[in-house]
PDB file of C-alpha atoms in Angstrom:
ATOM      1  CA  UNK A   1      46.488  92.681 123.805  1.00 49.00           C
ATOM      2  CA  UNK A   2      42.710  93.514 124.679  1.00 67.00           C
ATOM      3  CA  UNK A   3      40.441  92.818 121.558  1.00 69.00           C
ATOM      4  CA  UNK A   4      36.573  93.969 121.532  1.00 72.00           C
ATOM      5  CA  UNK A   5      33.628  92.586 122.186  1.00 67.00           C
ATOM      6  CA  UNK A   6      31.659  91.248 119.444  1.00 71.00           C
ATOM      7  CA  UNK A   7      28.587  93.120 118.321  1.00 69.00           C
ATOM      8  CA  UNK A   8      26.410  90.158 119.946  1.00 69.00           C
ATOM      9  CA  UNK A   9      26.290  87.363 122.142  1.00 71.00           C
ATOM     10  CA  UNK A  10      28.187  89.200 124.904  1.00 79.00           C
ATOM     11  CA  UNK A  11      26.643  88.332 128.110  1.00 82.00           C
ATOM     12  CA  UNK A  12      27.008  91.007 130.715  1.00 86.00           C
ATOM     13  CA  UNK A  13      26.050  90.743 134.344  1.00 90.00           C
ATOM     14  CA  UNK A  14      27.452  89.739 137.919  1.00 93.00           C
ATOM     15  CA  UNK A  15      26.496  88.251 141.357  1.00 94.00           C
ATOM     16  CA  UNK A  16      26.154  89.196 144.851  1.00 94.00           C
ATOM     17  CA  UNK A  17      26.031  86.900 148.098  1.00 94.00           C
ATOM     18  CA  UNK A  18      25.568  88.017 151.644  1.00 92.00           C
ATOM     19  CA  UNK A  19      25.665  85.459 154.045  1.00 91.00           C
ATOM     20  CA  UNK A  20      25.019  85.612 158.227  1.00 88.00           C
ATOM     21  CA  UNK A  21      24.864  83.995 161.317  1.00 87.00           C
ATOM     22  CA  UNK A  22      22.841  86.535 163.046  1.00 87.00           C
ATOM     23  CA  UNK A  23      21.297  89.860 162.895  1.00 87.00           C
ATOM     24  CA  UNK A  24      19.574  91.528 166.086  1.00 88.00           C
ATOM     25  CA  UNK A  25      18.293  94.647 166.231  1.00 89.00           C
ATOM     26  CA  UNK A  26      16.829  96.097 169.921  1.00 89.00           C
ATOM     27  CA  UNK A  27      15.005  99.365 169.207  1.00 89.00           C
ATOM     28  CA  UNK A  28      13.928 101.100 173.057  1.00 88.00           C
ATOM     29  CA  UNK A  29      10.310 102.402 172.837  1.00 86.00           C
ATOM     30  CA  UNK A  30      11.277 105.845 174.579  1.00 79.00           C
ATOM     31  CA  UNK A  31      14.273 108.542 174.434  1.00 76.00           C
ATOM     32  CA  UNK A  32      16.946 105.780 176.122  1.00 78.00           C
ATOM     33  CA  UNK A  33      18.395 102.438 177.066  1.00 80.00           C
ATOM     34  CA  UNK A  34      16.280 103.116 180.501  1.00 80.00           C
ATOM     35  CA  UNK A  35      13.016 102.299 178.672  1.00 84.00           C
ATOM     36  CA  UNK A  36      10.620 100.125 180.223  1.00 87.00           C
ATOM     37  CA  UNK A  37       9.186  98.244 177.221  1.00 89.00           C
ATOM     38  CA  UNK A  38      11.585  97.585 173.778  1.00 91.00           C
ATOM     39  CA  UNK A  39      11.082  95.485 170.421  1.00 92.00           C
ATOM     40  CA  UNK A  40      13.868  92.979 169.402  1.00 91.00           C
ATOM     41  CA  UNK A  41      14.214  91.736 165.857  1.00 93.00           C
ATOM     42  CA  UNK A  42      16.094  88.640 165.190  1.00 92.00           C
ATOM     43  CA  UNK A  43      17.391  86.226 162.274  1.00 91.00           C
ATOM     44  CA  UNK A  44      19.391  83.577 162.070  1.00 90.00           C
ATOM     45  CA  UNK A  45      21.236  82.538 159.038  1.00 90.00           C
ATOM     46  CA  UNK A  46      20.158  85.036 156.868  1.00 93.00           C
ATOM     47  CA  UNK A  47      21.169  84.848 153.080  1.00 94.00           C
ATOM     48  CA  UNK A  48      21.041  87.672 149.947  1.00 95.00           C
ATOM     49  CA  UNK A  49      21.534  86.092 146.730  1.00 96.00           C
ATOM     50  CA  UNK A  50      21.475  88.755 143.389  1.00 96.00           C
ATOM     51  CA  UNK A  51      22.102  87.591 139.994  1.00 96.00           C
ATOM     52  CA  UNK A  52      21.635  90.129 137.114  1.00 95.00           C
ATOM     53  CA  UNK A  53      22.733  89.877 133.188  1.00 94.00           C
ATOM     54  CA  UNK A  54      21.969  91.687 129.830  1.00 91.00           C
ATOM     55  CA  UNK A  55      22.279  90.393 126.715  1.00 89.00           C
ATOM     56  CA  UNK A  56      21.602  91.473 123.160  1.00 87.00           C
ATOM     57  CA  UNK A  57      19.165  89.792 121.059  1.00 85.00           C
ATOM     58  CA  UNK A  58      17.314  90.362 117.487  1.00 83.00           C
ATOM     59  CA  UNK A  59      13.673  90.490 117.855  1.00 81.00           C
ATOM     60  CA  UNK A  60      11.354  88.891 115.153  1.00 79.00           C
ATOM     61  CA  UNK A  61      10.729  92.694 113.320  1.00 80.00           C
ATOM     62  CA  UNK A  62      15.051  92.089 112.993  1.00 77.00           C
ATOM     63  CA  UNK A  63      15.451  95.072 115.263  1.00 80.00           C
ATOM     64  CA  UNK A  64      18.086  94.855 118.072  1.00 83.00           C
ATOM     65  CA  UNK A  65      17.008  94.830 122.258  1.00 85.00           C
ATOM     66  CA  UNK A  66      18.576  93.906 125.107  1.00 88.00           C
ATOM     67  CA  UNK A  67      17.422  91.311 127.496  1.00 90.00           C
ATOM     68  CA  UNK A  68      17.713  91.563 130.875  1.00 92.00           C
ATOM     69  CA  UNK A  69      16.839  89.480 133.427  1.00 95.00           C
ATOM     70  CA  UNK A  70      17.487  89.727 137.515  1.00 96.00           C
ATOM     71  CA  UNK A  71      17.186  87.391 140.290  1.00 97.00           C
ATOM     72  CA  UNK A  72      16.951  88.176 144.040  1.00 96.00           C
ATOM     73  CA  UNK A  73      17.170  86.156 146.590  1.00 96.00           C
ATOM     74  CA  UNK A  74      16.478  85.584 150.608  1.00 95.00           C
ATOM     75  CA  UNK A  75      16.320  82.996 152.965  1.00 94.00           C
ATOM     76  CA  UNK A  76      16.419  82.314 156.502  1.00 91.00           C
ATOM     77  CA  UNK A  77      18.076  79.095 157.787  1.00 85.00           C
ATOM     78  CA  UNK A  78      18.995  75.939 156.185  1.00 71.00           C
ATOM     79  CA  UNK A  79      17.036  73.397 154.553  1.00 58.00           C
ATOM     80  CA  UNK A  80      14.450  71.749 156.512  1.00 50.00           C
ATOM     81  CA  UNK A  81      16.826  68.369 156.763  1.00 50.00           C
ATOM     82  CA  UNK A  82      19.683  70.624 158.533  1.00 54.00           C
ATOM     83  CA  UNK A  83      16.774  72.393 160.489  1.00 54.00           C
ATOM     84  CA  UNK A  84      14.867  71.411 163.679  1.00 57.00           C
ATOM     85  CA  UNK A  85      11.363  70.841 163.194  1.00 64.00           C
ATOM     86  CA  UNK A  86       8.906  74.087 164.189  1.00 70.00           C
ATOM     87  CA  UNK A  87      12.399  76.052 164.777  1.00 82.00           C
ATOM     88  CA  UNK A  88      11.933  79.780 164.960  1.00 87.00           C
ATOM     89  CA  UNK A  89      14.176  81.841 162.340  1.00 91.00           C
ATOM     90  CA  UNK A  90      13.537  85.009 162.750  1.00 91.00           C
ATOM     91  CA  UNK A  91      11.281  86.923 165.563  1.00 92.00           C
ATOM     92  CA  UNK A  92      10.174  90.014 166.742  1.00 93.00           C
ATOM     93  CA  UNK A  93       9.517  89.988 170.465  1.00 92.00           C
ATOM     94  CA  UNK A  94       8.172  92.735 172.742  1.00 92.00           C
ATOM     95  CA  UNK A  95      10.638  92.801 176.180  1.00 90.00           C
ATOM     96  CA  UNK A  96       9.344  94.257 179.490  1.00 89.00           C
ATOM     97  CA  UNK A  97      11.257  94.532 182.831  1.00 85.00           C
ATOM     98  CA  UNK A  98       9.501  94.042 185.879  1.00 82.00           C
ATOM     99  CA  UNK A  99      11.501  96.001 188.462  1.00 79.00           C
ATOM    100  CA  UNK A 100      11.164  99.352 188.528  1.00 79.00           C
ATOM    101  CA  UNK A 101      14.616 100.991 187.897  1.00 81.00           C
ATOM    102  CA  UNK A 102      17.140 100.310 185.380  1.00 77.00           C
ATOM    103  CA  UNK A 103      20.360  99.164 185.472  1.00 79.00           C
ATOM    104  CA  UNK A 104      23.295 101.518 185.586  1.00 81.00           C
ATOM    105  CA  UNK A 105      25.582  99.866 182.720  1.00 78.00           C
ATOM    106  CA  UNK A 106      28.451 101.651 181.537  1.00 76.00           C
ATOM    107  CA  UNK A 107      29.317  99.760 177.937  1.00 79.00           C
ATOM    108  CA  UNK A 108      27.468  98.739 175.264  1.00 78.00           C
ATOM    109  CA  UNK A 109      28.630  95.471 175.605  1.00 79.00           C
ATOM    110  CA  UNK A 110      26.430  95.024 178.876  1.00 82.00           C
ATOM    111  CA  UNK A 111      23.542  96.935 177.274  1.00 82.00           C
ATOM    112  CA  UNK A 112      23.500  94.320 174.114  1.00 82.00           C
ATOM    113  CA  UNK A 113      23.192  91.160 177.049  1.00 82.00           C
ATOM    114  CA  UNK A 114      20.552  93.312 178.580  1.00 84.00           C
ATOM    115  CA  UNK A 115      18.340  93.747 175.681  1.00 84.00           C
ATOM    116  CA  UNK A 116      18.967  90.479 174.343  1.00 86.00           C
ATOM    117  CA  UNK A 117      19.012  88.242 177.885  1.00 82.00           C
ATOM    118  CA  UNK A 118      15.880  86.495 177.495  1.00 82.00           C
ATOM    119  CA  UNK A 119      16.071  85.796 173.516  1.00 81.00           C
ATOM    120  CA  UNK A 120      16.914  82.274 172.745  1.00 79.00           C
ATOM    121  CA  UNK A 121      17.293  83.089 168.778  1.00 79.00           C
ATOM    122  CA  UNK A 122      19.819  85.585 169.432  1.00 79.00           C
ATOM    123  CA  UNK A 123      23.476  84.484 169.928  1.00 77.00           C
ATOM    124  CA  UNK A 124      24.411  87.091 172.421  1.00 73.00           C
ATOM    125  CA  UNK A 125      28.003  85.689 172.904  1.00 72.00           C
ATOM    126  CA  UNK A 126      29.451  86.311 169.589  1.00 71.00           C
ATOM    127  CA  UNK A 127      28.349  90.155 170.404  1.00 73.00           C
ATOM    128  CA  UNK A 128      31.479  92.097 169.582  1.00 69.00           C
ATOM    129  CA  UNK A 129      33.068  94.269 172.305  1.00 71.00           C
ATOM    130  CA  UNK A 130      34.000  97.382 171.634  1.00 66.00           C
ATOM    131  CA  UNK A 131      37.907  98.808 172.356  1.00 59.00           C
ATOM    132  CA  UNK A 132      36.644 101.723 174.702  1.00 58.00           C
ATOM    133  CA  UNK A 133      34.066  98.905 176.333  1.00 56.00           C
ATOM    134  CA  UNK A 134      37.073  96.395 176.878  1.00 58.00           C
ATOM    135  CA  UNK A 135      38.761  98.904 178.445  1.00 58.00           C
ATOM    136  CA  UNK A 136      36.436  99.842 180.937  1.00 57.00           C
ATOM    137  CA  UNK A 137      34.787  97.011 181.729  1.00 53.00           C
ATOM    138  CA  UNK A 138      38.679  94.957 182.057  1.00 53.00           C
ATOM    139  CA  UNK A 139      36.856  92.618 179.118  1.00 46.00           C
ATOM    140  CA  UNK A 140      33.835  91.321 181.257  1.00 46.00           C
ATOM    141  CA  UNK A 141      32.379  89.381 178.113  1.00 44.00           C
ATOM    142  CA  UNK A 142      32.929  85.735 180.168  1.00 41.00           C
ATOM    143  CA  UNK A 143      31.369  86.808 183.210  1.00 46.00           C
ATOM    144  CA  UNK A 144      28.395  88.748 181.616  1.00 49.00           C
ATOM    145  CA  UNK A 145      25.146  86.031 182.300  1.00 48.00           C
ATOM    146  CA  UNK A 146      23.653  84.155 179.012  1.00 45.00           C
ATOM    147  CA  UNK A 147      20.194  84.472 179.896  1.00 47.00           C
ATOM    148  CA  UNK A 148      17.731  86.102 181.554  1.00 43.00           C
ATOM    149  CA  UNK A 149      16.420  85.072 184.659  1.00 44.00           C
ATOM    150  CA  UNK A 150      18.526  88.004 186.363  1.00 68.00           C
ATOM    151  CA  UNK A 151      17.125  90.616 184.371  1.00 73.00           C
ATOM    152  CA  UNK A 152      13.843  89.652 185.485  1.00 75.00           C
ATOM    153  CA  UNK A 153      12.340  90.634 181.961  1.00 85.00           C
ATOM    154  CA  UNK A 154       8.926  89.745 179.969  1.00 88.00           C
ATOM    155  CA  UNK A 155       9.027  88.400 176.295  1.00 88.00           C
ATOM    156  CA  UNK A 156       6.028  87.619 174.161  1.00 91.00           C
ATOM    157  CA  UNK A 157       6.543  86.688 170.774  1.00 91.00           C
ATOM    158  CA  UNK A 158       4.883  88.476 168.140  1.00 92.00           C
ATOM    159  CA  UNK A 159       5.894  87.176 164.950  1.00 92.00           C
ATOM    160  CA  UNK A 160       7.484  84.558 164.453  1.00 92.00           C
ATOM    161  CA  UNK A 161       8.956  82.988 161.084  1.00 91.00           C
ATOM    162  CA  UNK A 162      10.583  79.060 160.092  1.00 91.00           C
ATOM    163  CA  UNK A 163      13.065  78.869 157.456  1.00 91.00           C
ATOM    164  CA  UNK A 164      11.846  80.203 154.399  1.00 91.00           C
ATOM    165  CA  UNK A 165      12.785  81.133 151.131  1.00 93.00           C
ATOM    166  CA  UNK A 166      11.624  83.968 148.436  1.00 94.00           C
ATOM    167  CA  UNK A 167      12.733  84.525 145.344  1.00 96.00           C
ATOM    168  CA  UNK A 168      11.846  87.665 143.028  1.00 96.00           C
ATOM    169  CA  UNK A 169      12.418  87.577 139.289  1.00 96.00           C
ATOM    170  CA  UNK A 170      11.904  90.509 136.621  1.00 95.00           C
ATOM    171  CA  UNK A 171      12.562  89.963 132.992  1.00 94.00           C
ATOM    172  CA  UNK A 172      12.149  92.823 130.358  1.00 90.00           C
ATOM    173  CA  UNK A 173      13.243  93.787 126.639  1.00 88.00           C
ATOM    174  CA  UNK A 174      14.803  97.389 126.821  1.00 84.00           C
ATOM    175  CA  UNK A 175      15.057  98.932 123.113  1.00 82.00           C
ATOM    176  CA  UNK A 176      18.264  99.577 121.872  1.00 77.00           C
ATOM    177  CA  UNK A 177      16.820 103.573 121.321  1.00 76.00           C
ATOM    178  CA  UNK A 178      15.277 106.033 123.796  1.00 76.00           C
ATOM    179  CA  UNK A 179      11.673 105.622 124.954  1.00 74.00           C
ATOM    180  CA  UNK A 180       9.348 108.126 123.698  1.00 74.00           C
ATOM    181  CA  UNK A 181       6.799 109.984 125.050  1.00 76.00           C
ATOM    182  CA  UNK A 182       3.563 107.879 123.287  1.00 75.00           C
ATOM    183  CA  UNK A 183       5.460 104.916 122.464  1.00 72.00           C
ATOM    184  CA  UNK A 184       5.006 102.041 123.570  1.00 75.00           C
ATOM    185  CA  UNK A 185       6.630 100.818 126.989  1.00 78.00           C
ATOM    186  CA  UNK A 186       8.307  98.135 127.660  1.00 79.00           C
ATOM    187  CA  UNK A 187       6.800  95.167 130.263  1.00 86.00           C
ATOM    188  CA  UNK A 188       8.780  93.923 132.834  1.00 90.00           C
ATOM    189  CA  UNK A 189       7.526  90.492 133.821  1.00 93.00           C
ATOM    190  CA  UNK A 190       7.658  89.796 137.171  1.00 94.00           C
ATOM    191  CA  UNK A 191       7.444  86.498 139.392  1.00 95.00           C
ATOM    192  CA  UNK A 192       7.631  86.064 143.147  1.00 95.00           C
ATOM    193  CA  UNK A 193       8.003  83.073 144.955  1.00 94.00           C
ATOM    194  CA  UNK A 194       7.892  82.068 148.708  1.00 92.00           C
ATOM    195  CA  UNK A 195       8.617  78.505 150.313  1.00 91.00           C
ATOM    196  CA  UNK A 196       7.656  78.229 154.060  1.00 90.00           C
ATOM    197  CA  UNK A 197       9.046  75.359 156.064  1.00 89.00           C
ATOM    198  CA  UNK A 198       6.670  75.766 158.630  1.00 88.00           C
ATOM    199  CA  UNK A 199       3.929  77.696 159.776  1.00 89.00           C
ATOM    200  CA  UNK A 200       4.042  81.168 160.459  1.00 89.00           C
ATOM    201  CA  UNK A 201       3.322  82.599 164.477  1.00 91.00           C
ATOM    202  CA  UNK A 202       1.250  85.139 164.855  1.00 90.00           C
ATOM    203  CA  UNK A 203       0.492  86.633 167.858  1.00 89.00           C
ATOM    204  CA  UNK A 204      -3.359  87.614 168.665  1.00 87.00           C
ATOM    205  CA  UNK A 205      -2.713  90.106 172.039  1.00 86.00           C
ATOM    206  CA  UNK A 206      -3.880  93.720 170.365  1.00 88.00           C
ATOM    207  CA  UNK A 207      -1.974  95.004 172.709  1.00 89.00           C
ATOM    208  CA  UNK A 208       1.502  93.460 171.120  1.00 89.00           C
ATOM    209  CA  UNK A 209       0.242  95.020 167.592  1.00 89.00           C
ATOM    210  CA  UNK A 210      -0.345  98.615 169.077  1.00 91.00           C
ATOM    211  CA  UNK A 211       2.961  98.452 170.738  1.00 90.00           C
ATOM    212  CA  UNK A 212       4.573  97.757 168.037  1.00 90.00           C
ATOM    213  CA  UNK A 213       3.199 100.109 165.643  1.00 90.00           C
ATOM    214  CA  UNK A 214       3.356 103.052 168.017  1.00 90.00           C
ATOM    215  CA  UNK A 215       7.220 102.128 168.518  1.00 89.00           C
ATOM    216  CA  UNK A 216       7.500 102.013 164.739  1.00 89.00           C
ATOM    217  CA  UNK A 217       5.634 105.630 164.458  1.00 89.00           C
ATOM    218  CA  UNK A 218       7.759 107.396 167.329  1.00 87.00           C
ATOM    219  CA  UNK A 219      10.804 106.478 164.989  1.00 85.00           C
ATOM    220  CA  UNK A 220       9.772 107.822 162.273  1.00 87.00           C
ATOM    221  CA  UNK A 221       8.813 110.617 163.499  1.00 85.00           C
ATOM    222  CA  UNK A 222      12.025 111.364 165.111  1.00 81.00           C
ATOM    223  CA  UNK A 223      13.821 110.508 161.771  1.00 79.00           C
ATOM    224  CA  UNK A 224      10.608 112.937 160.406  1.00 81.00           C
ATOM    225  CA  UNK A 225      12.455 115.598 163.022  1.00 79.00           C
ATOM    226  CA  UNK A 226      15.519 115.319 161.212  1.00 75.00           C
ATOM    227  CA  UNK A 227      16.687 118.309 159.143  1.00 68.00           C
ATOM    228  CA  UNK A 228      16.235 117.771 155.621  1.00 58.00           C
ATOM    229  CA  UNK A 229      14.921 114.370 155.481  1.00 55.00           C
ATOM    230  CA  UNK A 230      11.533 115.634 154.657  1.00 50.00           C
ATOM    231  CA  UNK A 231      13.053 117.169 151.538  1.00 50.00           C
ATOM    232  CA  UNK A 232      15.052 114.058 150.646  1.00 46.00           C
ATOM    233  CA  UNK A 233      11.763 112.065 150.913  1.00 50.00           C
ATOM    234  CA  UNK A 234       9.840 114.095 148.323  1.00 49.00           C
ATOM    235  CA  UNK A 235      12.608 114.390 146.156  1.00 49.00           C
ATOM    236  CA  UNK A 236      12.559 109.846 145.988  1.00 45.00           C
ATOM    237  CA  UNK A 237       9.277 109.536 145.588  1.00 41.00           C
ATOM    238  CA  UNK A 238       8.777 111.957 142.754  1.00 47.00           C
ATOM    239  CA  UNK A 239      12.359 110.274 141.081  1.00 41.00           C
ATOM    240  CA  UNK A 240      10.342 106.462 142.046  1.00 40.00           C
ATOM    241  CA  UNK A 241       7.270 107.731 140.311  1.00 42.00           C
ATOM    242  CA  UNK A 242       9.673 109.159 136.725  1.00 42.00           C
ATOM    243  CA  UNK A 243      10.932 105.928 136.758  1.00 39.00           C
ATOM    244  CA  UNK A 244       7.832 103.580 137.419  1.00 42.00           C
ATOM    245  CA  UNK A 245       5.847 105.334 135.132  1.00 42.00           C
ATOM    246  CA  UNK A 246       8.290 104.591 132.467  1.00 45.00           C
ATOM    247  CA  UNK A 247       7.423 100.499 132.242  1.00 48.00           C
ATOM    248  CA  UNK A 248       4.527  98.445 132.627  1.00 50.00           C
ATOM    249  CA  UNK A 249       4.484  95.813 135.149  1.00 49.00           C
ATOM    250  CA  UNK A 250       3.212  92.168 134.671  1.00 50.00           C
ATOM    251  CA  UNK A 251       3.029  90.501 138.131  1.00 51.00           C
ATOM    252  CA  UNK A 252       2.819  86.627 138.740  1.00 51.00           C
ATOM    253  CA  UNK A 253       2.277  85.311 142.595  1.00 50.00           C
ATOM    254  CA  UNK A 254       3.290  82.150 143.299  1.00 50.00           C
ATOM    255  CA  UNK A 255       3.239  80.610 146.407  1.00 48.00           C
ATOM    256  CA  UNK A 256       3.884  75.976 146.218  1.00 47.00           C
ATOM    257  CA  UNK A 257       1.863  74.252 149.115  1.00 44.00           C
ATOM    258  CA  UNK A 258       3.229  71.028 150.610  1.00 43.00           C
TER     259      UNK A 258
END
C-alpha cells in the first residue's frame, strides 16, 4: 500500500548520462554536396552527465525553502592515462577539393566517406548505411576507401581541443511562496569549472576564421528564411528575459592549472 511522503527530508531529483563514440557533423559552405569548400566538426568520446535534486529545508528565520542544486557535466575523451599524449578530441577543420568537378555519388553513405576522407578523428567506418543506400549501392560500405588520398582534398585544422572536462554547478534557495514584485530575489550561485589535458590549437590563417564565420552566417540566414522562425525567436528571448530577470546570479570562474 503506497504511504506519503513525509513533510521533510524527501530528497527529490534524478540523473542523466549520454555517452558516445563519435559525433561528426559536415556542413557544405554553398546550396549542395557539390560545394567546393565545407567545415567538419568532430568529437570523440563525448560524455553529458546531469544531476539535479530539491530538498526542503528550514531556514534560520524557521521559515520553510527548498534547496536545489544541479550539476552538468561534459567531457571529451578519457583520462589522460587512457589518452595519447597531445591527442586531438574534438576539431573543426576547413576541407577543400582540388579538382574541379564533383563527384557524382548516389547515397549518402558515399557522401559521408567523401566529406569525412581526410579526417583522422572521425571514424568513418562505423557510419551507418541507410536501407534505400544498401539497396542501391548492393552494400558498398567494404569497398568504399578509408582515407583520402583519392579525393584529392585540403584540410587545415582550425581548432583543435585535448580531452577536457567542464563542469557547471548552480545552487539556489527557492521560497516555499510566490516571488513578488519588490521582494527580494533569490541568488543562484553559480560555479564553472574546466580541466584541459593539453593545450588548445588554434589556428592563426584569417582566412580559416572568415570562412568559418561566413559559413556559420549563410546558415543562419537560411534558417532566418524559414517561415516563422523569426517569430519563434522573439517569442524565447522575451520568455529568457521573464525568467532571468526573476533571480540574481552569483558567478564563480574557476579554471586549476597543472
Amino acid at each position: 500500500m503506497a504511504s506519503a511522503l513525509p513533510d521533510m527530508g524527501t530528497i527529490l531529483g534524478g540523473t542523466m548520462d549520454l555517452h558516445g563514440y563519435n559525433i561528426s557533423l559536415a556542413c557544405f559552405h554553398g546550396i549542395n554536396f557539390r560545394s567546393k569548400a565545407w567545415a567538419i566538426f568532430s568529437m570523440r568520446k563525448p560524455t553529458i552527465s546531469f544531476a539535479t535534486e530539491a530538498q526542503d529545508v528550514v531556514k534560520d528565520d524557521g521559515s520553510i525553502a527548498t534547496h536545489i542544486v544541479q550539476n552538468l557535466s561534459y567531457a571529451l575523451g578519457s583520462s589522460s592515462t587512457e589518452t595519447a599524449q597531445h591527442a586531438s578530441m574534438a576539431t573543426v577543420c576547413r576541407i577543400s577539393r582540388n579538382v574541379l568537378f564533383p563527384p557524382q555519388f548516389r547515397s549518402m553513405h558515399e557522401w559521408f566517406h567523401y566529406a569525412f576522407a581526410t579526417s583522422e578523428l572521425d571514424d568513418v567506418g562505423r557510419f551507418p548505411v541507410l536501407e534505400h543506400d544498401r539497396e542501391n549501392t548492393n552494400d558498398r560500405r567494404v569497398s568504399m576507401p578509408t582515407k583520402g588520398p583519392e579525393f584529392n582534398h585540403n584540410m587545415e585544422v582550425i581548432f583543435a581541443l585535448p580531452s577536457m572536462q567542464l563542469h557547471l554547478k548552480t545552487e539556489h534557495l527557492q521560497p516555499a511562496r510566490p516571488i513578488s514584485t519588490g521582494g527580494p530575489k533569490p541568488t543562484v550561485d553559480c560555479s564553472f569549472v574546466t580541466e584541459f589535458d593539453d593545450h588548445i590549437f588554434v589556428a592563426v590563417d584569417a582566412e580559416a576564421f572568415f570562412f568559418l564565420h561566413d559559413l556559420i552566417t549563410s546558415y543562419i540566414k537560411e534558417k532566418e528564411m524559414c517561415p516563422g522562425s523569426l517569430a519563434l525567436s522573439s517569442k524565447s528571448l522575451e520568455l529568457s528575459h521573464k525568467l532571468v530577470s526573476w533571480k540574481n546570479q552569483d558567478s564563480t570562474w574557476h579554471q586549476p592549472t597543472g
